[in-house]
Each structure stands twice: as C-alpha cells, then as structure tokens.
Amino acid sequence: MIRVPAEPAGTFPDAWRHCVGTGRLDLALRRDYQDSLALLQREIGFRHIRGHGLFSDGMGIHRPYDHAGTRHVHHSFTHLDQVVDAYLSAGIRPFLELGFMPGGLASGDRTVFWWRGNVTPPRDLAEWAALVRATLAHLVDRYGIDEVRTWPVEVWNEPDLPDFWQDADEQAYHRLYEATAHAVKEVDADLRVGGPALSPGAGEGWLLRFAEFAERRAVPVDFVSRHAYSSGPAQHVPFGVHQTLAPAGRLLDQFAAPRRELKGTRLADVPVHITEFNSSYRPDNAVHDTAFHAAYLAPVLVAGGDLADSFSYWTFSDVFEEAGIPTALFHGGFGLLTHRQVRKPAYHLYAFLARMGRDLLTRGDDHLVTRHPDGRVTVLAWAPVDPSGATPGPDGHTLRLSVPVGGRGEAFLRRLTVDEEHGNAYTAWRRMGSPRSPRPHQIDVLHEASEPARGHRRLPIEDGRVDLPLTLARHEVAFVELSRVEDETPPWWDERRLLGREPA
C-alpha cells in the first residue's frame, strides 16, 4: 500500500494546459472547428493555441499588386481578425508561429502538405520583416499591447528538416530569425519571440549553434522551442500508416533535451516550450484514436511540467488536412476530438487532469494524487502500457493507496473510467463495421460510447484516511475523487419505509 502524505509536496505543474496544437489557421473559419474548440475550452480549458499557415496564401495577408508601373504590397487581415476573434471568444490566446512563406514573397515553389505551404526563404528579407511588423502592429492596434504581449511569437517550424525549410539551410534560418526577431521587437520590446521549433530528429548541435549565433549577433531570444514524437518510420497502407512506438519516457527525454543542451549558454535559463508533441508524427495513425494512447501519454502529462514550461499536444481536433481530407470519421488523426466532436480516450485524459487539484500530494509511475482547496482529494491512475504490444495479466493492474481525507465517518467516492470498453468510441465504431460516414443515429451512438464509465460509493474513514484499492483494466485511465460525507439526512428519514410500509 502507498501511504499518500497529508501535507502537499508543492504545486502540481499545469504546463500541460499552456498550449494545444491546431491544423492550419484558416480552418478556424469553419463551424465544426469552432464547435470543437468551444467544447474543448468548456471541459478542459487550454491557454494558448498554435498552428501553421499564418502567412500562407490561405490567410491572404501578404497581397502584392502593381500600380502605375510600380510593385506594392498590401497587408490584409480579414481572415486573421476572424480567426483571432474566434480564439479569444473561446477563451484561448494565439501562440503565433510565423510561417509559411507567402507565394508573392517566396524565393521558390517548394511546398509541404496537401494544402501546399511554401517552405522557401523570402526573396527579400526586408519585405518579410515589413510583413512581420505590419501583422504584429495590426494585432496590437486591434487587441491592445497588454493582450498581445501574452502571445508568444515563434519563428518558423522545424527548419532542420528539408520538408519544412528548403534544404534545411541552417544559415538561411539564422538570417530569417535575426530579421524576424528584430522586426518583432521594433513593434514592442516586450513582445516575446523565440524558436527554432526543431524536430525530434535535430542533432544536439543545431540548438547549440542557434544559441551561439544569437549570442554572437546579439539577437533576442525570449524562449526556445522544439518538438517531441516517439514513433518509428511509417509503414504505409492505403490512407494510413502503422508505426512502432518507443516507451513513453522517450518523450520526456526530448522535453528535457533543450535545457541539457543549452547548459552554460546565454539561453540556459530562458523558458522551454515543446510546441508539438504526440506519439506518432503522422495524422493517419490509428493509435491516436485508442485507449492505449491515453494510458501511454498519462505519465508524460504528469511528469512533463518538471522538464518544460509547456508541452503542446498536436492537435486538439481532427479538423486537420495536412495529408489531405480525411477519408473516415476515425482515421488516426492527431485530434483529441474527431470531426463532429466525438471525444477520444486521450481527450478524457486531459479532461481528468482538468479536474485535479493544485496541491500535489504524491505521484508515481501509475498515479497522481492532488488536493483541492475545499479538501477534496483527486486521484489520476493509469495501467502502464508496453508499446512492444505485451498485455497485462488477466487481473489487470492493481494499485492501493492510503488517502488522507481527514475527519471521521465515511467518504464519498466517485470514479470515471476510460479503457478498451468505456469512454471509447473507437471500439464502438470498429464494432459498427468502421463506417466511413456514420449516419446520424450512429453518430449519436458514438457520442454515447465516448462517455466514461461512472460509479460512486462510500468508503470508511479510519484515522483520517481512506483505504483505496484500485484495479485497472487493460489500458485504463481512471479519475477518482474523494470527499468527506457531511450527512444531512433528517432524523425522521427511514429508507425502509420508502414504499410506505412499516419496517419489520
């Protein structure tokens, strides 16, 4: 039995909710996207949202034109205003990623994704800097400097990969970063700018050389960023992939890497933001839809705040089209939510964390225990998973806690469960025959199947503690809340007389 301390060990870090990822920004103009975001914010409540494509042609900001024989550039913010308005009305702020290259400014035609984000450097750095200044100045004018100062500004996305930055040209990225960072600071010195948003495959030298460049050139860097994924090479099948997964601890190793690599440099103490993380880096890997995925990520969300200032789940919704328009409701998308707002098991992992208290009592390889100011004690527990495919024995995973609730009498327990059978619309969808376009009544069934199992009971309090045995099913994540029972039953009430008969 694990004896949970009565006094908190500190505050449980909430770096897990600082930011969440999204598909390209112009998707935020869609109703299903906004409906999904409203649900997410109502039940979880992230602080920032980050996505690609701010300067891509779909947003229509950079608009070159000719007049009287001279080339000019008009900056249009029609879509940007609608996107940011939608975010702020949902209670979430932008984490601005500056990219990709507008077609009218691009030095080449190399693109990435189905929607063709241009990944070439600007043919004119001064025009790029003017675009950055104009965009941020517009945002400051529209939303106020105090508001925009809370929005981190990240320069580009994974420039160490040829797919995202032409030839992965490191020196060209340094030039882009320098011009961008100075442009940001020209708008307001207190705006926060950073990068380089490296991929998990970037060698240690990339970030160190970035730090050396920033010091040598006196370039402002207010935070550093990188990404984390734990999957192996893609094994392609039509409209999907399979991949091996490393143990979840590999993600935590990647979260820790920036501070390790930057030790002793000028950037050693700046905030670290993991601006993308997930198991698979593919938007068509069915593991994202499963209960396994929730249990796999649980220890990462619980421990990640010790290693980074934020880590942003990629992404909140399957309204996402980098590999093309999805071919089925469940298609292995990154999202916590499918189209039509069907909750996945990983969504519930986040929703459970949102119910945890701020005071950290204890945590371990399979549990987290916190307390709320009103005395409620909350437990997040999960069945450890083996990404090699091995499964636990027939009795599941057992955890037993001695939980301090104080007082005497009895405690009220409520439990929410997600596993292979509960809170798992993917399982129901597979049993339906994997309908590509579920009919309305099937959508209703999937929403019903996505609800966690719920239970409640009373447990005795002895010496201010509750003995809490938990048996977790395969791939289960459970949320448990304990509170002292304050019995207000009237003295005349007798449950035995419910049907009007005198008790024997």
Coordinates of C-alpha atoms in Angstrom, one line a residue:
M1 CA 0.0 0.0 0.0
I2 CA 1.2 3.5 -0.8
R3 CA 0.7 6.0 2.0
V4 CA -0.2 9.3 0.5
P5 CA 1.3 12.2 2.5
A6 CA -1.2 14.5 4.2
E7 CA 0.9 17.7 3.5
P8 CA 1.4 18.8 -0.1
A9 CA 4.8 18.4 -1.7
G10 CA 4.2 21.6 -3.7
T11 CA 2.0 22.6 -6.6
F12 CA 1.2 20.3 -9.5
P13 CA 2.6 22.0 -12.6
D14 CA 0.0 22.7 -15.3
A15 CA 2.4 23.1 -18.2
W16 CA 0.1 20.5 -19.9
R17 CA -2.6 23.1 -20.5
H18 CA -0.5 26.1 -21.5
C19 CA -0.9 25.3 -25.2
V20 CA -2.5 23.0 -27.7
G21 CA -2.0 22.5 -31.4
T22 CA -4.3 23.0 -34.3
G23 CA -4.4 22.5 -38.1
R24 CA -3.6 25.4 -40.3
L25 CA -5.1 28.7 -39.0
D26 CA -7.7 29.3 -41.7
L27 CA -9.5 26.1 -40.6
A28 CA -10.7 28.2 -37.7
L29 CA -13.2 29.8 -40.0
R30 CA -15.2 26.6 -40.2
R31 CA -18.2 25.9 -37.9
D32 CA -17.2 22.4 -37.0
Y33 CA -13.8 23.6 -35.9
Q34 CA -15.3 26.4 -33.7
D35 CA -17.8 23.9 -32.2
S36 CA -14.9 21.6 -31.3
L37 CA -12.9 24.4 -29.8
A38 CA -15.8 25.5 -27.7
L39 CA -16.3 22.0 -26.3
L40 CA -12.5 21.7 -25.6
Q41 CA -12.4 25.0 -23.7
R42 CA -15.6 24.3 -21.7
E43 CA -14.3 20.9 -20.5
I44 CA -10.5 21.3 -20.4
G45 CA -9.5 25.0 -20.9
F46 CA -6.2 25.5 -22.7
R47 CA -4.5 28.9 -22.6
H48 CA -2.9 29.1 -26.0
I49 CA -3.3 27.5 -29.4
R50 CA -0.6 27.1 -32.1
G51 CA -0.9 26.2 -35.7
H52 CA 0.8 26.5 -39.1
G53 CA 0.0 28.8 -42.0
L54 CA -0.3 32.3 -40.6
F55 CA 1.4 33.7 -43.6
S56 CA 0.4 31.1 -46.1
D57 CA -1.8 32.2 -49.0
G58 CA -5.0 30.7 -47.4
M59 CA -4.9 33.5 -44.8
G60 CA -4.5 36.2 -47.5
I61 CA -2.3 38.6 -45.5
H62 CA 0.5 39.3 -48.0
R63 CA -1.1 40.8 -51.2
P64 CA 1.4 42.2 -53.7
Y65 CA 0.0 44.4 -56.5
D66 CA 1.1 46.7 -59.3
H67 CA 0.0 50.3 -59.6
A68 CA 1.3 52.9 -62.1
G69 CA 4.1 50.5 -63.1
T70 CA 5.3 50.0 -59.5
R71 CA 5.1 46.9 -57.3
H72 CA 3.5 47.5 -53.9
V73 CA 2.4 45.2 -51.1
H74 CA -1.0 45.4 -49.3
H75 CA -1.4 43.7 -45.9
S76 CA -4.9 42.3 -45.5
F77 CA -6.1 41.0 -42.1
T78 CA -9.7 40.0 -43.0
H79 CA -9.2 36.3 -42.2
L80 CA -6.7 36.9 -39.3
D81 CA -9.2 39.0 -37.5
Q82 CA -11.9 36.4 -37.7
V83 CA -9.5 33.6 -36.6
V84 CA -8.2 35.6 -33.6
D85 CA -11.7 36.8 -32.7
A86 CA -12.8 33.2 -32.6
Y87 CA -9.9 32.2 -30.4
L88 CA -10.4 34.9 -27.9
S89 CA -14.2 34.4 -27.7
A90 CA -13.4 30.7 -26.9
G91 CA -11.1 31.8 -24.1
I92 CA -7.8 30.8 -25.8
R93 CA -5.0 33.0 -27.0
P94 CA -2.7 32.6 -30.0
F95 CA 0.8 31.1 -29.8
L96 CA 1.9 32.7 -33.1
E97 CA 4.0 30.7 -35.4
L98 CA 5.4 32.9 -38.2
G99 CA 5.2 30.8 -41.4
F100 CA 4.9 29.6 -44.1
M101 CA 6.1 31.8 -46.9
P102 CA 3.5 33.8 -48.9
G103 CA 3.6 32.9 -52.6
G104 CA 4.2 36.5 -53.6
L105 CA 7.3 36.6 -51.4
A106 CA 8.7 33.1 -51.8
S107 CA 12.1 32.5 -53.5
G108 CA 10.9 29.2 -54.9
D109 CA 7.9 26.8 -55.3
R110 CA 8.8 24.1 -52.9
T111 CA 5.8 23.2 -50.7
V112 CA 4.7 20.8 -47.9
F113 CA 1.3 19.3 -47.1
W114 CA -1.8 18.8 -49.2
W115 CA -2.6 22.5 -48.8
R116 CA 0.9 23.4 -50.1
G117 CA 2.6 25.5 -47.5
N118 CA 5.6 27.2 -49.1
V119 CA 8.9 26.3 -47.3
T120 CA 11.4 28.5 -49.2
P121 CA 13.1 31.6 -47.8
P122 CA 11.9 35.0 -48.6
R123 CA 13.4 36.5 -51.8
D124 CA 13.5 39.8 -49.9
L125 CA 14.2 39.8 -46.2
A126 CA 13.2 43.4 -45.8
E127 CA 9.8 42.7 -47.3
W128 CA 9.5 39.7 -44.9
A129 CA 10.4 41.9 -41.9
A130 CA 7.8 44.5 -43.1
L131 CA 5.2 41.7 -43.2
V132 CA 6.0 40.7 -39.6
R133 CA 5.9 44.3 -38.4
A134 CA 2.7 45.1 -40.1
T135 CA 1.0 41.9 -38.8
L136 CA 2.0 42.4 -35.2
A137 CA 1.3 46.2 -35.3
H138 CA -2.2 45.4 -36.5
L139 CA -2.7 42.9 -33.7
V140 CA -1.5 45.4 -31.1
D141 CA -3.8 48.0 -32.6
R142 CA -6.8 45.7 -32.6
Y143 CA -6.4 43.8 -29.3
G144 CA -4.1 46.0 -27.2
I145 CA -0.5 45.8 -26.3
D146 CA -1.1 44.2 -22.9
E147 CA -3.0 41.4 -24.6
V148 CA -0.6 40.8 -27.4
R149 CA 2.4 40.7 -25.0
T150 CA 0.9 37.5 -23.7
W151 CA 1.1 35.8 -27.1
P152 CA 4.5 34.1 -27.7
V153 CA 5.9 34.6 -31.3
E154 CA 7.7 31.6 -32.7
V155 CA 9.8 31.9 -35.9
W156 CA 9.0 29.2 -38.4
N157 CA 8.5 25.4 -37.9
E158 CA 11.2 22.6 -37.9
P159 CA 13.8 24.4 -40.1
D160 CA 16.1 21.5 -39.5
L161 CA 14.0 19.4 -41.9
P162 CA 14.2 19.8 -45.7
D163 CA 10.4 19.3 -45.8
F164 CA 9.8 22.4 -43.8
W165 CA 12.7 24.7 -44.8
Q166 CA 14.4 24.5 -48.1
D167 CA 17.5 22.3 -47.9
A168 CA 17.3 22.6 -44.1
D169 CA 19.7 25.6 -44.6
E170 CA 20.8 26.5 -41.1
Q171 CA 22.5 29.8 -42.0
A172 CA 19.4 30.9 -44.0
Y173 CA 17.3 30.2 -41.0
H174 CA 19.6 32.2 -38.8
R175 CA 19.2 35.1 -41.2
L176 CA 15.4 34.7 -41.2
Y177 CA 15.3 34.5 -37.4
E178 CA 17.5 37.6 -36.9
A179 CA 15.4 39.7 -39.3
T180 CA 12.2 38.4 -37.7
A181 CA 13.2 38.9 -34.1
H182 CA 14.3 42.5 -34.7
A183 CA 11.1 43.2 -36.6
V184 CA 9.1 41.9 -33.6
K185 CA 11.0 44.0 -31.1
E186 CA 10.5 47.1 -33.3
V187 CA 6.8 46.8 -32.7
D188 CA 7.3 46.4 -29.0
A189 CA 10.3 45.4 -27.0
D190 CA 8.3 43.3 -24.6
L191 CA 6.8 41.0 -27.2
R192 CA 8.2 37.6 -26.7
V193 CA 10.0 36.0 -29.7
G194 CA 11.7 32.6 -29.9
G195 CA 12.5 29.4 -31.8
P196 CA 13.9 27.4 -33.5
A197 CA 11.0 24.9 -33.2
L198 CA 13.3 22.0 -34.0
S199 CA 12.1 18.5 -34.9
P200 CA 12.8 15.5 -32.7
G201 CA 15.5 14.4 -35.2
A202 CA 17.6 17.6 -34.9
G203 CA 21.0 16.8 -33.7
E204 CA 22.3 18.4 -30.5
G205 CA 24.5 20.7 -32.5
W206 CA 21.5 22.6 -34.1
L207 CA 20.2 24.1 -30.9
L208 CA 23.7 24.9 -29.5
R209 CA 24.7 26.6 -32.8
F210 CA 21.4 28.6 -32.6
A211 CA 22.4 29.8 -29.1
E212 CA 25.9 30.7 -30.3
F213 CA 24.5 32.6 -33.3
A214 CA 22.1 34.5 -31.0
E215 CA 24.9 35.5 -28.7
R216 CA 27.4 36.4 -31.4
R217 CA 24.8 38.6 -33.2
A218 CA 23.1 39.9 -30.1
V219 CA 19.7 38.6 -31.4
P220 CA 16.8 38.5 -28.9
V221 CA 15.6 35.0 -27.9
D222 CA 12.9 35.0 -25.2
F223 CA 12.2 31.3 -25.3
V224 CA 13.4 28.2 -27.1
S225 CA 11.2 25.6 -28.7
R226 CA 11.4 22.1 -30.1
H227 CA 9.1 19.2 -30.8
A228 CA 8.8 15.6 -29.5
Y229 CA 7.5 12.4 -31.1
S230 CA 8.2 8.8 -30.2
S231 CA 7.2 6.8 -33.3
G232 CA 9.4 4.9 -35.7
P233 CA 9.3 5.0 -39.6
A234 CA 5.9 4.9 -41.3
Q235 CA 4.7 1.5 -42.6
H236 CA 2.3 2.7 -45.3
V237 CA -1.0 1.2 -46.1
P238 CA -3.8 3.0 -48.1
F239 CA -4.9 6.1 -46.2
G240 CA -3.0 5.2 -43.1
V241 CA 0.2 4.1 -41.5
H242 CA 1.5 1.7 -38.8
Q243 CA 4.5 2.6 -36.7
T244 CA 6.4 1.2 -33.8
L245 CA 6.5 3.3 -30.6
A246 CA 9.3 3.9 -28.2
P247 CA 8.5 3.8 -24.4
A248 CA 6.7 7.0 -23.3
G249 CA 9.8 8.0 -21.4
R250 CA 11.4 8.9 -24.7
L251 CA 9.0 11.9 -24.9
L252 CA 10.2 13.1 -21.5
D253 CA 13.8 12.7 -22.7
Q254 CA 13.0 15.0 -25.6
F255 CA 11.3 17.5 -23.2
A256 CA 14.4 17.6 -21.2
A257 CA 16.8 18.0 -24.1
P258 CA 16.8 21.8 -24.6
R259 CA 17.9 22.6 -21.0
R260 CA 20.5 19.9 -21.2
E261 CA 21.9 21.1 -24.5
L262 CA 21.8 24.8 -23.6
K263 CA 23.5 24.5 -20.2
G264 CA 26.3 27.1 -19.9
T265 CA 25.0 29.2 -22.8
R266 CA 23.2 32.6 -22.8
L267 CA 19.9 30.7 -23.3
A268 CA 20.3 28.3 -20.4
D269 CA 17.6 29.9 -18.3
V270 CA 15.0 31.0 -20.9
P271 CA 11.6 29.3 -21.0
V272 CA 11.4 26.0 -22.9
H273 CA 8.3 25.3 -24.9
I274 CA 7.6 22.0 -26.6
T275 CA 5.3 23.4 -29.3
E276 CA 4.3 20.0 -30.7
F277 CA 4.3 16.6 -29.1
N278 CA 2.5 13.3 -29.7
S279 CA 3.3 9.6 -30.0
S280 CA 3.2 9.3 -33.9
Y281 CA 4.1 12.2 -36.1
R282 CA 1.6 11.0 -38.7
P283 CA -2.1 12.3 -38.9
D284 CA -3.3 8.9 -40.1
N285 CA -2.1 6.5 -37.4
A286 CA -4.9 4.7 -35.7
V287 CA -3.0 4.6 -32.4
H288 CA -4.2 8.2 -31.8
D289 CA -7.8 7.0 -31.5
T290 CA -7.3 4.3 -28.9
A291 CA -7.4 3.8 -25.2
F292 CA -3.8 2.6 -25.4
H293 CA -2.9 6.1 -26.4
A294 CA -4.4 7.7 -23.3
A295 CA -2.7 5.3 -20.9
Y296 CA 0.6 5.7 -22.9
L297 CA 0.5 9.5 -22.6
A298 CA -0.6 9.7 -18.9
P299 CA 2.9 9.6 -17.4
V300 CA 4.1 12.1 -19.9
L301 CA 1.4 14.7 -18.9
V302 CA 2.0 14.1 -15.2
A303 CA 5.8 14.5 -15.3
G304 CA 6.3 16.8 -18.3
G305 CA 5.9 20.0 -16.3
D306 CA 9.1 19.3 -14.4
L307 CA 11.1 19.5 -17.7
A308 CA 9.5 22.2 -19.8
D309 CA 7.4 25.3 -19.3
S310 CA 4.8 24.0 -21.7
F311 CA 4.2 21.0 -24.0
S312 CA 1.6 21.4 -26.7
Y313 CA -0.5 18.3 -27.7
W314 CA -0.6 18.1 -31.5
T315 CA -3.6 18.6 -32.1
F316 CA -6.9 19.4 -30.4
S317 CA -9.2 18.3 -33.3
D318 CA -9.2 16.1 -36.4
V319 CA -10.3 19.1 -38.4
F320 CA -6.8 18.9 -40.0
E321 CA -5.8 18.4 -43.6
E322 CA -2.0 18.1 -43.9
A323 CA -2.3 14.6 -45.5
G324 CA -5.5 15.5 -47.4
I325 CA -9.1 15.5 -46.5
P326 CA -9.8 12.6 -44.0
T327 CA -11.5 9.6 -45.6
A328 CA -13.3 8.4 -42.5
L329 CA -14.6 9.6 -39.1
F330 CA -11.9 7.6 -37.3
H331 CA -8.8 7.8 -39.5
G332 CA -5.9 8.0 -37.0
G333 CA -6.0 11.8 -36.8
F334 CA -4.0 13.7 -34.3
G335 CA -7.0 15.2 -32.7
L336 CA -8.4 14.8 -29.1
L337 CA -11.7 15.1 -30.9
T338 CA -12.9 13.6 -34.2
H339 CA -15.0 15.6 -36.6
R340 CA -18.4 16.2 -35.1
Q341 CA -16.9 16.4 -31.6
V342 CA -16.7 12.7 -30.7
R343 CA -14.3 12.5 -27.7
K344 CA -11.4 10.2 -27.9
P345 CA -9.8 8.4 -24.9
A346 CA -6.9 10.9 -24.9
Y347 CA -9.4 13.7 -24.6
H348 CA -10.7 12.3 -21.4
L349 CA -7.1 12.1 -20.0
Y350 CA -6.9 15.8 -20.4
A351 CA -10.4 16.3 -19.1
F352 CA -9.4 14.3 -16.0
L353 CA -6.3 16.4 -15.5
A354 CA -8.5 19.5 -15.6
R355 CA -10.4 18.1 -12.6
M356 CA -7.3 17.6 -10.5
G357 CA -6.4 19.9 -7.6
R358 CA -3.4 22.3 -7.5
D359 CA -1.8 20.9 -4.3
L360 CA 0.4 17.9 -5.2
L361 CA 0.3 15.2 -2.6
T362 CA 2.2 12.4 -4.4
R363 CA 2.8 10.8 -7.8
G364 CA 4.3 7.7 -9.1
D365 CA 4.7 5.5 -12.2
D366 CA 1.0 4.8 -12.3
H367 CA -0.7 7.6 -10.3
L368 CA -1.0 11.2 -9.4
V369 CA -2.8 12.4 -6.2
T370 CA -3.8 16.1 -5.6
R371 CA -6.0 18.1 -3.3
H372 CA -8.4 21.0 -3.9
P373 CA -8.7 24.0 -1.5
D374 CA -12.1 22.6 -0.3
G375 CA -10.4 19.4 0.9
R376 CA -11.4 17.1 -2.0
V377 CA -8.7 14.6 -2.9
T378 CA -8.4 13.6 -6.5
V379 CA -6.5 10.7 -8.0
L380 CA -5.5 10.0 -11.6
A381 CA -4.4 6.4 -12.1
W382 CA -3.5 4.5 -15.2
A383 CA -2.5 1.0 -16.2
P384 CA 1.1 1.1 -17.5
V385 CA 1.4 0.1 -21.1
D386 CA 4.1 -1.7 -23.1
P387 CA 4.5 -0.3 -26.6
S388 CA 6.0 -3.6 -27.7
G389 CA 2.5 -5.0 -27.7
A390 CA 2.6 -7.1 -24.5
T391 CA -0.6 -7.0 -22.4
P392 CA -1.0 -7.3 -18.6
G393 CA -2.3 -10.4 -16.9
P394 CA -5.9 -11.3 -16.5
D395 CA -6.3 -9.5 -13.2
G396 CA -5.3 -6.1 -14.7
H397 CA -3.1 -3.6 -12.9
T398 CA -3.6 -3.1 -9.1
L399 CA -2.9 0.0 -7.1
R400 CA -3.7 0.5 -3.4
L401 CA -3.5 3.9 -1.8
S402 CA -4.0 5.2 1.8
V403 CA -5.5 8.6 1.1
P404 CA -5.7 11.4 3.7
V405 CA -9.2 13.0 3.7
G406 CA -9.3 14.0 7.4
G407 CA -12.1 13.7 9.9
R408 CA -14.0 10.5 10.6
G409 CA -17.1 8.7 9.4
E410 CA -17.3 8.0 5.7
A411 CA -16.0 9.4 2.4
F412 CA -17.9 9.7 -0.9
L413 CA -16.1 8.3 -3.9
R414 CA -16.8 9.0 -7.5
R415 CA -14.9 7.3 -10.3
L416 CA -14.7 8.0 -14.0
T417 CA -13.1 5.3 -16.2
V418 CA -11.8 5.1 -19.8
D419 CA -10.5 1.8 -21.1
E420 CA -11.0 -0.6 -24.1
E421 CA -14.7 -0.8 -23.3
H422 CA -15.6 2.5 -21.6
G423 CA -15.2 6.1 -22.9
N424 CA -14.1 4.6 -26.1
A425 CA -16.0 5.5 -29.3
Y426 CA -13.2 3.9 -31.4
T427 CA -14.2 0.5 -30.1
A428 CA -17.8 1.1 -30.8
W429 CA -17.0 2.4 -34.3
R430 CA -15.0 -0.7 -35.1
R431 CA -17.9 -2.9 -33.9
M432 CA -20.2 -1.0 -36.2
G433 CA -18.1 -2.1 -39.1
S434 CA -15.9 1.1 -39.3
P435 CA -18.5 3.2 -41.2
R436 CA -16.6 5.8 -43.2
S437 CA -19.5 8.3 -43.0
P438 CA -21.7 7.3 -39.9
R439 CA -25.3 8.1 -40.2
P440 CA -26.9 10.5 -37.7
H441 CA -28.1 7.7 -35.4
Q442 CA -24.6 6.1 -35.5
I443 CA -23.1 9.5 -34.5
D444 CA -25.4 9.5 -31.5
V445 CA -24.3 6.0 -30.5
L446 CA -20.6 7.1 -30.8
H447 CA -21.2 10.1 -28.6
E448 CA -22.8 7.8 -26.1
A449 CA -20.0 5.3 -26.3
S450 CA -17.4 8.1 -25.8
E451 CA -18.7 8.9 -22.3
P452 CA -16.6 7.5 -19.4
A453 CA -18.0 4.9 -17.2
R454 CA -19.2 6.4 -13.9
G455 CA -19.5 5.0 -10.5
H456 CA -19.8 6.1 -6.9
R457 CA -19.8 4.6 -3.4
R458 CA -19.0 5.2 0.2
L459 CA -15.8 4.1 2.0
P460 CA -15.0 4.2 5.7
I461 CA -12.6 6.8 7.1
E462 CA -10.2 5.4 9.7
D463 CA -7.7 7.7 11.5
G464 CA -8.4 10.4 8.9
R465 CA -7.6 8.1 5.9
V466 CA -9.4 6.1 3.3
D467 CA -8.0 2.7 2.1
L468 CA -8.4 3.0 -1.7
P469 CA -7.8 -0.2 -3.7
L470 CA -7.9 0.3 -7.5
T471 CA -7.9 -2.5 -10.0
L472 CA -7.4 -1.1 -13.5
A473 CA -8.4 -2.8 -16.7
R474 CA -6.2 -3.1 -19.8
H475 CA -5.3 0.4 -21.0
E476 CA -7.4 2.0 -18.3
V477 CA -7.1 5.6 -17.2
A478 CA -9.3 6.4 -14.1
F479 CA -10.2 9.6 -12.3
V480 CA -11.2 9.2 -8.6
E481 CA -12.5 11.9 -6.3
L482 CA -12.8 11.5 -2.5
S483 CA -14.6 13.9 -0.2
R484 CA -15.9 13.6 3.4
V485 CA -19.6 12.9 3.8
E486 CA -21.4 15.6 5.7
D487 CA -24.6 13.7 6.4
E488 CA -27.7 16.0 6.4
T489 CA -30.3 13.2 6.4
P490 CA -33.3 14.3 8.6
P491 CA -33.6 12.2 11.8
W492 CA -37.1 11.0 10.8
W493 CA -36.0 9.6 7.4
D494 CA -36.1 5.8 7.2
E495 CA -35.2 4.3 3.8
R496 CA -37.1 1.1 4.7
R497 CA -40.4 3.0 4.6
L498 CA -39.8 4.1 1.0
L499 CA -42.9 2.3 -0.2
G500 CA -45.0 3.3 2.8
R501 CA -44.7 0.1 4.8
E502 CA -43.7 -0.1 8.4
P503 CA -40.3 -1.8 8.9
A504 CA -40.4 -5.3 10.2

